[in-house]
CSV table of C-alpha atoms and ligand atoms in Angstrom, one decimal:
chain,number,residue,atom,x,y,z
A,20,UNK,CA,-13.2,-19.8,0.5
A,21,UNK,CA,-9.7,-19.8,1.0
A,22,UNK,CA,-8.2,-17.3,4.0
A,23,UNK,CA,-5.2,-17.0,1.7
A,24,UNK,CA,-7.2,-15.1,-1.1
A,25,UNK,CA,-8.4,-12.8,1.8
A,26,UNK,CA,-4.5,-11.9,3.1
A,27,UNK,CA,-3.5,-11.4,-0.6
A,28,UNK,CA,-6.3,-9.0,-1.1
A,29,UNK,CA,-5.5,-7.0,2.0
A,30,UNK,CA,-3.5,-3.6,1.4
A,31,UNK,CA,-1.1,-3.7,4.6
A,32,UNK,CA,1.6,-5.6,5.5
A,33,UNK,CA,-0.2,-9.2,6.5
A,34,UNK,CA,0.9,-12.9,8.1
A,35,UNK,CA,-0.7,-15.6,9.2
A,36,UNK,CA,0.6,-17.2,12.1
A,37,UNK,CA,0.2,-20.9,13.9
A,38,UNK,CA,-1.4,-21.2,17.6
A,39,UNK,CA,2.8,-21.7,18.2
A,40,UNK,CA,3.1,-18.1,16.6
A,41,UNK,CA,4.8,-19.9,13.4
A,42,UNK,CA,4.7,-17.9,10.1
A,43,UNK,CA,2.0,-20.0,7.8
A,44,UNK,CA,1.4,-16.9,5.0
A,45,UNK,CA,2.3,-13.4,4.2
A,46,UNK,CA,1.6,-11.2,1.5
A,47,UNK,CA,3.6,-9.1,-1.0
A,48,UNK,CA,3.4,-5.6,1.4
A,49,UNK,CA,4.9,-7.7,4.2
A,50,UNK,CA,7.5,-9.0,2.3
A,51,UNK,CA,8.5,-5.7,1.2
A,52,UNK,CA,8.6,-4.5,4.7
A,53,UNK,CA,10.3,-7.4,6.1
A,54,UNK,CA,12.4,-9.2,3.5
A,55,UNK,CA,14.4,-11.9,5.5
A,56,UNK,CA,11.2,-13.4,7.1
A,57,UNK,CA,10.7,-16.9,6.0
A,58,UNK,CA,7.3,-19.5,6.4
A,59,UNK,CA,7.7,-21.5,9.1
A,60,UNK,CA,9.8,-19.2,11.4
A,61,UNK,CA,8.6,-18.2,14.7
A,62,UNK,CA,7.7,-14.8,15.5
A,63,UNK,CA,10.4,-14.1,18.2
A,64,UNK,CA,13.3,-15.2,15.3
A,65,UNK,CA,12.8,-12.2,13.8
A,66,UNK,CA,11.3,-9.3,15.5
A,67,UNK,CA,12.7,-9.4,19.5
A,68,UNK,CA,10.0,-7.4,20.8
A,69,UNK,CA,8.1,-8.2,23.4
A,70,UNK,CA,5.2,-5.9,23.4
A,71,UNK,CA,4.2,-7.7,20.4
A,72,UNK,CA,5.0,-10.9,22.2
A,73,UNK,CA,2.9,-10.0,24.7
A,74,UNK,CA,0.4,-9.0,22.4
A,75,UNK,CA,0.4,-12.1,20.5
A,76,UNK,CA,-0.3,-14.0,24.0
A,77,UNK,CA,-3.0,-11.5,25.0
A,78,UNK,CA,-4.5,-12.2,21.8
A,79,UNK,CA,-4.8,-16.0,21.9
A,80,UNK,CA,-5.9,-15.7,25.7
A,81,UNK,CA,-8.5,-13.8,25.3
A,82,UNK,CA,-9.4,-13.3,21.8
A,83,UNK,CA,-9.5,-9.4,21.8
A,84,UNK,CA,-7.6,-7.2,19.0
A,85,UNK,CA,-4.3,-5.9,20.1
A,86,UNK,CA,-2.4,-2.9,18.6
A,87,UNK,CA,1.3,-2.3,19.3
A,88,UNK,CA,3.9,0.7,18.4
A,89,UNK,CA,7.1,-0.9,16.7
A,90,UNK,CA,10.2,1.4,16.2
A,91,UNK,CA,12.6,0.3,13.7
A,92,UNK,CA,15.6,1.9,14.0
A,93,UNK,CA,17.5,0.5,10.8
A,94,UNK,CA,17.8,0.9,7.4
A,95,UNK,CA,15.7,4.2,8.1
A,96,UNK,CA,13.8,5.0,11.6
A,97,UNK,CA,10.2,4.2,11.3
A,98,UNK,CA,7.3,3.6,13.1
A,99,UNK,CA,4.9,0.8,12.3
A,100,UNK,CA,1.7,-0.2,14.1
A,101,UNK,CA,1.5,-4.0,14.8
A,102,UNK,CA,-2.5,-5.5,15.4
A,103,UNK,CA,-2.8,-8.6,16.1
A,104,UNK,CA,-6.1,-10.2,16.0
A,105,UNK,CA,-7.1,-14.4,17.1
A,106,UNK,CA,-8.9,-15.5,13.8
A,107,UNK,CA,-10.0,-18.7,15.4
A,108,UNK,CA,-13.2,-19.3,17.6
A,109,UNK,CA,-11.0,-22.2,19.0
A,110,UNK,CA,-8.9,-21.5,21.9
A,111,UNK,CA,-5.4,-22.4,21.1
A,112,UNK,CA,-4.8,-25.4,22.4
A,113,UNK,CA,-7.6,-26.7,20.0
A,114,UNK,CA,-6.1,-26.2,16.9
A,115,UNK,CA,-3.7,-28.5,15.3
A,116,UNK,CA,0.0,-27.4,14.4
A,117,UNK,CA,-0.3,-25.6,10.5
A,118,UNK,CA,-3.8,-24.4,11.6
A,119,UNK,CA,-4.3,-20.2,11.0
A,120,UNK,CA,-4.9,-19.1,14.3
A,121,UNK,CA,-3.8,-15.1,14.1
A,122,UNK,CA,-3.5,-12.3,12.1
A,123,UNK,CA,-0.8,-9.7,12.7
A,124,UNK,CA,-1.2,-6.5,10.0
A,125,UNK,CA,1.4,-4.0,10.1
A,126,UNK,CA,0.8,-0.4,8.7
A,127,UNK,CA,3.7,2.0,8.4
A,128,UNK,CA,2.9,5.3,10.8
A,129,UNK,CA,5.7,7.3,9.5
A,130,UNK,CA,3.6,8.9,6.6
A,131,UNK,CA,1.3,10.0,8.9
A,132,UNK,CA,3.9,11.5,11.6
A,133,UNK,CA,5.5,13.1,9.0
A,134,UNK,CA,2.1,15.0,7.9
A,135,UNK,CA,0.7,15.1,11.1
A,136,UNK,CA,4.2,17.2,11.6
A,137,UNK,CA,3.3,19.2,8.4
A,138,UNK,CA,0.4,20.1,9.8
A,139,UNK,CA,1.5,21.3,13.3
A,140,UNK,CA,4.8,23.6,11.6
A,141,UNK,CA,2.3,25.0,8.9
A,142,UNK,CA,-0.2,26.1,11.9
A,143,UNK,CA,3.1,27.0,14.1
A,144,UNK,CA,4.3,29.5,11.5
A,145,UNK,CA,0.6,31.3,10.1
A,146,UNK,CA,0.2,31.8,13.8
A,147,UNK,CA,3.8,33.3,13.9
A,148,UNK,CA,3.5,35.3,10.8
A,149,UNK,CA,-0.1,36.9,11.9
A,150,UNK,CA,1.5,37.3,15.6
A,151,UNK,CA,4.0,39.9,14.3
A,152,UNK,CA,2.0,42.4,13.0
A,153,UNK,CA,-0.5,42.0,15.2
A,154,UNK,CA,2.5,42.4,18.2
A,155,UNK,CA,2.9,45.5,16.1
A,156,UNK,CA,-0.6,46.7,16.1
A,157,UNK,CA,-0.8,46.1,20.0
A,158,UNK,CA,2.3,48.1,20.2
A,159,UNK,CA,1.3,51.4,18.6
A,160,UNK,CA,-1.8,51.3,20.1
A,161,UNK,CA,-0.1,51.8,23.4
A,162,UNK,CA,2.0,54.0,22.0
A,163,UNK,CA,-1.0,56.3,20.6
A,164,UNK,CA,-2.9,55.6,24.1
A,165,UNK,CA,0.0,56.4,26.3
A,166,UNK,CA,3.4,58.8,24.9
A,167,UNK,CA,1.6,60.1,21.8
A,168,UNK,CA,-1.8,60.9,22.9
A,169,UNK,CA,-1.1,64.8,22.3
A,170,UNK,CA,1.3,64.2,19.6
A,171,UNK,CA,-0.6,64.3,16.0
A,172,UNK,CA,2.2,64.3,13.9
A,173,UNK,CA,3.2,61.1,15.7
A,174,UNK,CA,-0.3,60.2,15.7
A,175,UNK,CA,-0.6,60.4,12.1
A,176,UNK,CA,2.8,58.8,11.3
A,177,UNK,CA,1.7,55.7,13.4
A,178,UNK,CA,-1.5,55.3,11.8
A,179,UNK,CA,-0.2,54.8,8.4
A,180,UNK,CA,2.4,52.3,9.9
A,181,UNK,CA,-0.5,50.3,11.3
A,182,UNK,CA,-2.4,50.8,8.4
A,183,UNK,CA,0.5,48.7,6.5
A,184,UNK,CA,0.3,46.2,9.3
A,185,UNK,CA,-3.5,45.4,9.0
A,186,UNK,CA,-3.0,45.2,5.0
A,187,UNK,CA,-0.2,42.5,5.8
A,188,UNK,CA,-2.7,40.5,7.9
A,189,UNK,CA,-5.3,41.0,5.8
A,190,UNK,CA,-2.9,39.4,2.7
A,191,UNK,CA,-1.6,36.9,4.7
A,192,UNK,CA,-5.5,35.5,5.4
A,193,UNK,CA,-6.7,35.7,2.2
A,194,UNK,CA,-3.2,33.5,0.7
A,195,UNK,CA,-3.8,30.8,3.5
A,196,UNK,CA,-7.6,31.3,2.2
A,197,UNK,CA,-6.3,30.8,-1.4
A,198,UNK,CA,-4.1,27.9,-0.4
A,199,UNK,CA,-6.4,26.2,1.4
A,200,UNK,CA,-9.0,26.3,-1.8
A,201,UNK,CA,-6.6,25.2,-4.3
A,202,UNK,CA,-5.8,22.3,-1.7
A,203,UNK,CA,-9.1,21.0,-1.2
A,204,UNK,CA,-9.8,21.3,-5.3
A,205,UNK,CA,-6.3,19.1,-6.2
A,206,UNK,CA,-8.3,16.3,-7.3
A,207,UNK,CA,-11.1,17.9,-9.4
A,208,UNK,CA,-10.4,18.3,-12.9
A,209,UNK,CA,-10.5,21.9,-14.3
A,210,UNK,CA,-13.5,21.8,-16.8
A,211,UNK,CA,-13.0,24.9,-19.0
A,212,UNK,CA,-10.8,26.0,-21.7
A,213,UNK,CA,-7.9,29.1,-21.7
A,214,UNK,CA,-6.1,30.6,-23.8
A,215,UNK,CA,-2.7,31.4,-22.1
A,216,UNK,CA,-2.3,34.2,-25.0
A,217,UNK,CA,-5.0,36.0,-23.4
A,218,UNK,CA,-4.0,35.1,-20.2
A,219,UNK,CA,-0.9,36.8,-20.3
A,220,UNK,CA,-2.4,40.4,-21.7
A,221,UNK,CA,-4.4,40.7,-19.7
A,222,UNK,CA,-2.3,39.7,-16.7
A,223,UNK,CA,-0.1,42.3,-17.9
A,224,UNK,CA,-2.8,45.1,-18.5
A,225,UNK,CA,-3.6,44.4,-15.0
A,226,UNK,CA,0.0,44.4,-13.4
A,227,UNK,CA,1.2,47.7,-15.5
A,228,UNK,CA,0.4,50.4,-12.9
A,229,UNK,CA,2.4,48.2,-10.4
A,230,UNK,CA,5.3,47.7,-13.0
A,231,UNK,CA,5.3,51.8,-13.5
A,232,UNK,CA,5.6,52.8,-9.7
A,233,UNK,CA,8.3,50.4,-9.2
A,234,UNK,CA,10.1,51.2,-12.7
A,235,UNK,CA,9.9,47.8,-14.0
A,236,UNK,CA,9.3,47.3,-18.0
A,237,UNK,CA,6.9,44.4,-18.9
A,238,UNK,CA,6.9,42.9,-22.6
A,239,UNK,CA,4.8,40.0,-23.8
A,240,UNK,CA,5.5,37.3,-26.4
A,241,UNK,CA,2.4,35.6,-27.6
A,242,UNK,CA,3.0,32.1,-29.2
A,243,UNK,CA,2.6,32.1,-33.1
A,244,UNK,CA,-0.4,28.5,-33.3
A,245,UNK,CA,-3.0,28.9,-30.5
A,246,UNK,CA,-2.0,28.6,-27.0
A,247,UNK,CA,-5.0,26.8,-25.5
A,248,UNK,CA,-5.2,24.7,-22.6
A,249,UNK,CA,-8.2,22.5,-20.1
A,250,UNK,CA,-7.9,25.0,-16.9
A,251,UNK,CA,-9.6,27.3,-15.0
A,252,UNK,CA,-8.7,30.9,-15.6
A,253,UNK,CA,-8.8,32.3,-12.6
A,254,UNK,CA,-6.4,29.8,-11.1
A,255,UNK,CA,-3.7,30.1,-14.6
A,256,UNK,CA,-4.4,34.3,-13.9
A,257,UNK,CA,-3.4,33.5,-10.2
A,258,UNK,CA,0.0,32.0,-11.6
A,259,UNK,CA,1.3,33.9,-13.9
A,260,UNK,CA,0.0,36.9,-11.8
A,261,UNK,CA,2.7,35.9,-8.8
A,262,UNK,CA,5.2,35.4,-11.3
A,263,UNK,CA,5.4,38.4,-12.9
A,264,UNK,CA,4.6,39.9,-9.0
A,265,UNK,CA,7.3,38.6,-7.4
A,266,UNK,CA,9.7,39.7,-11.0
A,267,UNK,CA,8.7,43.2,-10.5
A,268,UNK,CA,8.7,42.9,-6.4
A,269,UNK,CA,12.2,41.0,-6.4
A,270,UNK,CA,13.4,42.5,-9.8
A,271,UNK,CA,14.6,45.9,-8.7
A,272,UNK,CA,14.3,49.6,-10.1
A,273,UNK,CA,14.6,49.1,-14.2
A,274,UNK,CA,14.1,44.9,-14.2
A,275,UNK,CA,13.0,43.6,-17.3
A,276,UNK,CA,9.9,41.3,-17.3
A,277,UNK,CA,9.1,39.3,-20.0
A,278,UNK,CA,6.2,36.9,-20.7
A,279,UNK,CA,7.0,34.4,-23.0
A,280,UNK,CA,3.6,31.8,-24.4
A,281,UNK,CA,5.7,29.1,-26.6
A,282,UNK,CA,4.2,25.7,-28.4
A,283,UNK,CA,6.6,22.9,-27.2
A,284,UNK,CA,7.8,20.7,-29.6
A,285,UNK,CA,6.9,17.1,-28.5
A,286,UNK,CA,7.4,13.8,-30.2
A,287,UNK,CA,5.4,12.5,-33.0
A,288,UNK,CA,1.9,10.8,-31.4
A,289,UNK,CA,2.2,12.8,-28.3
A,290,UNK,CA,-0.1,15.6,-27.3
A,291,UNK,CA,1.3,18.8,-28.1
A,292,UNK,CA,2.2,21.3,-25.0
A,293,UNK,CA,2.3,25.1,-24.4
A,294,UNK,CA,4.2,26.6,-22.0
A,295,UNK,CA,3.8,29.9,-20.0
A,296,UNK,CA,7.4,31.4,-18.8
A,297,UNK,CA,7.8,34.9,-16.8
A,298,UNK,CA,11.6,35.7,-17.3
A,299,UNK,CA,13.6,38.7,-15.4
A,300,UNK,CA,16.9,40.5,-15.5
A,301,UNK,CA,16.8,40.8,-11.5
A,302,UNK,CA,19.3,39.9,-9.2
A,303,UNK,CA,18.1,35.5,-9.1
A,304,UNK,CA,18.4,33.2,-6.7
A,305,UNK,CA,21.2,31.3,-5.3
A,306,UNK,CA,20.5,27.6,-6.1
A,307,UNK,CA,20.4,26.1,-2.7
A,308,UNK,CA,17.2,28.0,-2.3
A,309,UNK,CA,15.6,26.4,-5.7
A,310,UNK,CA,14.6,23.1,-4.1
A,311,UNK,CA,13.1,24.7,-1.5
A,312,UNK,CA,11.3,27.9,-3.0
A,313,UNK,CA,7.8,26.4,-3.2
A,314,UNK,CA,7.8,25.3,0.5
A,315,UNK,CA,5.0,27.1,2.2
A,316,UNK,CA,6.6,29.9,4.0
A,317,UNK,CA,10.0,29.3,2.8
A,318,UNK,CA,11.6,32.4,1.6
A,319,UNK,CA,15.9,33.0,1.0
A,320,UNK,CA,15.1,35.9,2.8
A,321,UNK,CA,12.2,36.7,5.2
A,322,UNK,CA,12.8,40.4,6.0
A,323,UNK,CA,13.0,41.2,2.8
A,324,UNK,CA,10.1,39.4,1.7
A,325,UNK,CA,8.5,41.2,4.2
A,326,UNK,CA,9.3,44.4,3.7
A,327,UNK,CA,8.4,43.9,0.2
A,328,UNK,CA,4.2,42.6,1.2
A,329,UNK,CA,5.7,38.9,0.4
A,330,UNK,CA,3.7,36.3,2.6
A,331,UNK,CA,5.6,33.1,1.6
A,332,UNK,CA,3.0,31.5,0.2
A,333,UNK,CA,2.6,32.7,-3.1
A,334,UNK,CA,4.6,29.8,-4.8
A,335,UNK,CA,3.0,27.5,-2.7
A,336,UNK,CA,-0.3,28.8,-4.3
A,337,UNK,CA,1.1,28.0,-7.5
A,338,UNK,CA,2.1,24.5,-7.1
A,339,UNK,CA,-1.2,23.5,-6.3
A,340,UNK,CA,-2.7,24.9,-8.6
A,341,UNK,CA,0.0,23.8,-11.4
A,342,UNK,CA,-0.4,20.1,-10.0
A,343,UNK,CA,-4.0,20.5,-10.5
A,344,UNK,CA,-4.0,21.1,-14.1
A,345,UNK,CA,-1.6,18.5,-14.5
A,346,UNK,CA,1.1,20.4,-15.4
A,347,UNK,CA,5.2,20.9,-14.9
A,348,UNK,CA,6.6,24.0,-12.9
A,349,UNK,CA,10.0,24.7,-13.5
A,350,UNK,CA,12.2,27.1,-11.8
A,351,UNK,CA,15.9,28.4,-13.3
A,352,UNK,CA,17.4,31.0,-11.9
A,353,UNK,CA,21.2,31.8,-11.4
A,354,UNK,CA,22.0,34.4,-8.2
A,355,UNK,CA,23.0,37.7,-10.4
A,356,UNK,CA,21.6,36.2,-13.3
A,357,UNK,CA,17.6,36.6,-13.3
A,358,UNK,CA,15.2,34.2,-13.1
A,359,UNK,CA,12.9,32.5,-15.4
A,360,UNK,CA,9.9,30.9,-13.7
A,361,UNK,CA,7.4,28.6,-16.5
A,362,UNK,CA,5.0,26.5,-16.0
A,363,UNK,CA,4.1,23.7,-19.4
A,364,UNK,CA,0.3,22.3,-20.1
A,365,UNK,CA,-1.0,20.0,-22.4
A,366,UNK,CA,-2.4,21.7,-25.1
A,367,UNK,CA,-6.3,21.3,-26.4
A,368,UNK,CA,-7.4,22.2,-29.8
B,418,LIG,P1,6.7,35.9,-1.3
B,418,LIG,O1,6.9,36.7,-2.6
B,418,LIG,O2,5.3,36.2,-0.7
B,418,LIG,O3,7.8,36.0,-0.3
B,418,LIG,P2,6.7,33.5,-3.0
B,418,LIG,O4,6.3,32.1,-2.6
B,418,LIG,O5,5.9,34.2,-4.1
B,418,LIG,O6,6.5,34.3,-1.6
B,418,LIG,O7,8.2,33.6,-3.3
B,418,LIG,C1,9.2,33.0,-2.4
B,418,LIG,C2,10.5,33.7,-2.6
B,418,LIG,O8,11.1,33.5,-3.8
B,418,LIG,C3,10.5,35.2,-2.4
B,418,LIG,O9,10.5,35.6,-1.1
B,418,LIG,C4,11.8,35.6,-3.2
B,418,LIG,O10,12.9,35.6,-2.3
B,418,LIG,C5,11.9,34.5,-4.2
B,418,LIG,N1,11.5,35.0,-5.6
B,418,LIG,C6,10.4,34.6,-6.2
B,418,LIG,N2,10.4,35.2,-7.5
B,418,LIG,C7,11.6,35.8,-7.6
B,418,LIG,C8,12.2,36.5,-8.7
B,418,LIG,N3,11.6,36.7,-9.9
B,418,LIG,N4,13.5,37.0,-8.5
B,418,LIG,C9,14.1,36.8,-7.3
B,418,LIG,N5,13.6,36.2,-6.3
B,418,LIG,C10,12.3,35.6,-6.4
């Protein structure tokens, strides 16, 4: 067989180079990544650097697989692992001029920095945000130990504050809990059926207490056709369950909350949609925060959040589980204005 079918056929970035380190083949990914190369050049007319100079030596010496770190500063920084391995049995000075003697793939590390990096802020700030209460916690406990051991109106008064502290923690685990569920189901299809219509009473049976103590009104608009959709119903409960949450949380004394279930018109030959939309009178959200809102932990306002029982993650939550059922979120919101916050599915019959 040809080795040419084998370098189209690999995924990475690929050439073939000459025992003189000449360009012979490359594939499409290596193109893409280095689009001035042409056949025939030598390796040092087009990328001075001579750790993979070295490698390239290395390789042809002795015939073992070498990996270098490339940095490319330009158009954008990246890094790019270079191996290079001898494909030839034959020492170099065997083979004739034209002959395939390495291989050099090149795979693009900045991907994996960049979640690598995800990983190590989202671990940074759930260890931050569980620190503070528990900082807290450790705090009163001194207090009640030390100053206020014969004080038990102070006694009492600190208990309930650290009572509110452990229910913070205890909210915090089970979203990164939730979170971390709804990650590690993103590729599984949903298998049942709901019907948002339901959905959304009984969401707002549920929330109604919540809505009375902090003088919020709730209303509900069920679609006119059937509002079904493929999904799972405790994850579409979860969503619309933090939206009208956070309306009533965010909303203020007297907010308006209304839960809208529409059929979306689509064009002729497409599947129809239905879409689930939680709208509020409140005070909104400046739009600089929009883009950002469904970052894990980002909030326009973290005390407040706070003081509110807001972990940050609640949106985050939602996105999963939104991309999940294959379906749109879409956030308007206007600071002074309210906010709607809807979420669109395919519809089944
Ligand atoms: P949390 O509510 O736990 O802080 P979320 O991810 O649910 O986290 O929401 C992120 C932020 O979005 C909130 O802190 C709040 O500032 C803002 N927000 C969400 N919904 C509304 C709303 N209906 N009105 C105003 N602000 C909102």
């Amino acid at each position: 067989m040809d080795w040419r079918v084998l370098l189209v056929a690999l995924p990475d970035a690929a050439v073939v180079l000459d025992a003189q380190s000449r360009i012979l083949e490359a594939n499409v990914p290596f193109i893409d990544l280095y689009p001035d190369v042409r056949a025939g050049q030598p390796v040092n007319q087009w990328l001075r650097n001579p750790d993979l100079f070295d490698a390239i030596e290395n390789a042809i010496g002795d015939g073992l697989p070498q990996v270098v770190v490339l940095l490319h500063r330009l158009p954008i920084e990246r890094r790019i692992a270079a191996r290079v391995v001898r494909l030839s049995e034959w020492s170099a000075g065997d083979l004739r001029r034209g002959e395939p003697c390495l291989l050099v793939t090149f795979r693009d590390l900045t991907e994996q920095d960049k979640l690598a990096q995800m990983r190590e802020d989202f671990i940074a700030n759930a260890s931050h945000e569980l620190r503070t209460p528990l900082a807290s916690l450790r705090g009163f406990i001194e207090t009640l130990q030390g100053p206020a051991r014969d004080d038990p109106v102070a006694q009492d008064r600190f208990l309930g504050v650290m009572a509110g502290q452990a229910e913070r923690m205890t909210r915090l685990i089970d979203d990164l809990l939730s979170l971390s569920r709804v990650e590690m189901r993103a590729h599984v299809m949903p298998r049942g059926t709901v019907d948002l219509n339901e959905v959304a009473e009984y969401v707002l049976e549920t929330l109604e207490p919540m809505a009375e103590s902090g003088g919020a009104h709730l209303s509900v608009e069920a679609s006119d056709g059937p509002a079904r959709i493929r999904g799972e119903r405790d994850e579409i409960v979860q969503v619309l369950t933090n939206f009208v949450n956070n309306a009533i949380t965010y909303g203020g004394r007297g907010v308006q909350v209304s839960v809208i279930v529409t059929r979306v018109e689509t064009p002729k030959g497409r599947v129809p949609r239905v879409r689930l939309a939680v709208k509020d009178n409140g005070p909104g959200i400046s739009k600089e925060h929009l883009p950002r809102l469904t970052e894990r932990f980002y909030r326009p306002s973290v005390a407040a959040s706070r003081s509110k029982g807001g972990t940050g993650l609640g949106l985050a939550i939602v996105k999963h589980i939104v991309a999940r059922h294959r379906g749109d979120l879409d956030i308007q919101s206007e600071f002074g204005k309210g906010s709607t916050f809807s979420v669109t599915f395919d519809a089944v019959a």
